[in-house]
C-alpha positions as a LaTeX table, in Angstrom:
\begin{tabular}{lrrr}
\hline
Residue & $x$ (\AA) & $y$ (\AA) & $z$ (\AA) \\
\hline
Unk1 & 98.28 & 106.79 & 94.37 \\
Unk2 & 99.68 & 108.10 & 91.08 \\
Unk3 & 100.73 & 106.65 & 87.86 \\
Unk4 & 102.75 & 107.91 & 85.34 \\
Unk5 & 103.22 & 106.23 & 81.61 \\
Unk6 & 106.93 & 106.19 & 80.57 \\
Unk7 & 107.80 & 104.52 & 77.13 \\
Unk8 & 110.85 & 103.75 & 75.00 \\
Unk9 & 111.66 & 103.95 & 71.29 \\
Unk10 & 110.12 & 100.67 & 70.79 \\
Unk11 & 106.76 & 101.51 & 72.28 \\
Unk12 & 107.46 & 99.40 & 75.33 \\
Unk13 & 105.69 & 100.82 & 78.09 \\
Unk14 & 106.40 & 100.77 & 82.10 \\
Unk15 & 104.61 & 102.53 & 84.89 \\
Unk16 & 106.00 & 105.00 & 87.70 \\
Unk17 & 103.59 & 104.20 & 90.38 \\
Unk18 & 103.46 & 106.34 & 93.46 \\
Unk19 & 101.79 & 104.15 & 96.18 \\
Unk20 & 101.66 & 107.11 & 98.83 \\
Unk21 & 102.28 & 110.64 & 99.35 \\
Unk22 & 104.60 & 112.54 & 101.62 \\
Unk23 & 107.44 & 111.12 & 103.55 \\
Unk24 & 107.65 & 107.11 & 103.66 \\
Unk25 & 106.53 & 107.21 & 100.12 \\
Unk26 & 107.08 & 104.28 & 98.07 \\
Unk27 & 107.58 & 103.83 & 94.36 \\
Unk28 & 107.34 & 100.94 & 91.72 \\
Unk29 & 108.37 & 100.79 & 88.37 \\
Unk30 & 105.93 & 97.89 & 86.74 \\
Unk31 & 105.27 & 96.30 & 83.45 \\
Unk32 & 101.57 & 95.37 & 82.30 \\
Unk33 & 101.45 & 92.11 & 79.98 \\
Unk34 & 99.07 & 93.01 & 77.03 \\
Unk35 & 98.03 & 89.55 & 76.57 \\
Unk36 & 96.44 & 89.52 & 79.67 \\
Unk37 & 94.41 & 92.85 & 79.17 \\
Unk38 & 93.45 & 91.43 & 75.81 \\
Unk39 & 91.84 & 88.17 & 77.32 \\
Unk40 & 89.83 & 90.63 & 79.62 \\
Unk41 & 92.06 & 89.69 & 82.71 \\
Unk42 & 93.54 & 93.02 & 83.31 \\
Unk43 & 94.30 & 92.38 & 87.07 \\
Unk44 & 96.77 & 89.65 & 85.83 \\
Unk45 & 100.16 & 90.25 & 84.38 \\
Unk46 & 101.34 & 93.09 & 86.42 \\
Unk47 & 105.17 & 92.60 & 86.77 \\
Unk48 & 107.11 & 94.81 & 89.60 \\
Unk49 & 110.30 & 95.65 & 87.82 \\
Unk50 & 111.92 & 97.60 & 90.60 \\
Unk51 & 110.96 & 99.24 & 93.98 \\
Unk52 & 112.37 & 102.93 & 95.26 \\
Unk53 & 111.97 & 104.93 & 98.01 \\
Unk54 & 112.07 & 108.37 & 96.29 \\
Unk55 & 111.03 & 109.59 & 92.84 \\
Unk56 & 114.54 & 110.97 & 91.70 \\
Unk57 & 116.14 & 107.80 & 92.00 \\
Unk58 & 113.22 & 106.10 & 90.25 \\
Unk59 & 113.02 & 108.15 & 87.46 \\
Unk60 & 116.78 & 107.93 & 87.07 \\
Unk61 & 116.52 & 104.43 & 86.69 \\
Unk62 & 113.69 & 104.73 & 83.98 \\
Unk63 & 116.13 & 107.27 & 81.98 \\
Unk64 & 119.10 & 104.92 & 82.35 \\
Unk65 & 116.63 & 101.88 & 80.65 \\
Unk66 & 116.02 & 104.09 & 77.78 \\
Unk67 & 112.36 & 105.29 & 78.87 \\
Unk68 & 111.12 & 109.03 & 78.85 \\
Unk69 & 107.84 & 110.25 & 80.19 \\
Unk70 & 104.89 & 109.65 & 77.84 \\
Unk71 & 102.50 & 112.95 & 77.72 \\
Unk72 & 99.75 & 111.13 & 79.54 \\
Unk73 & 99.41 & 110.00 & 83.13 \\
Unk74 & 96.88 & 107.95 & 84.71 \\
\hline
\end{tabular}
């Protein structure tokens, strides 16, 4: 699994998650709820915003929504 961090001009962070590699890979766009992380329950608060079958389509969606890749990836 690979996670790339994307953010917009307001500091909103979405993650582009590649679930598997190679053919048949699936890509998710997800958002974390920062309040859940603050109360110590980081496993809650993940919202799946979109699902894609290829990276170019997922990245185009993020750009269309005003997001750009952040310099750091997890």
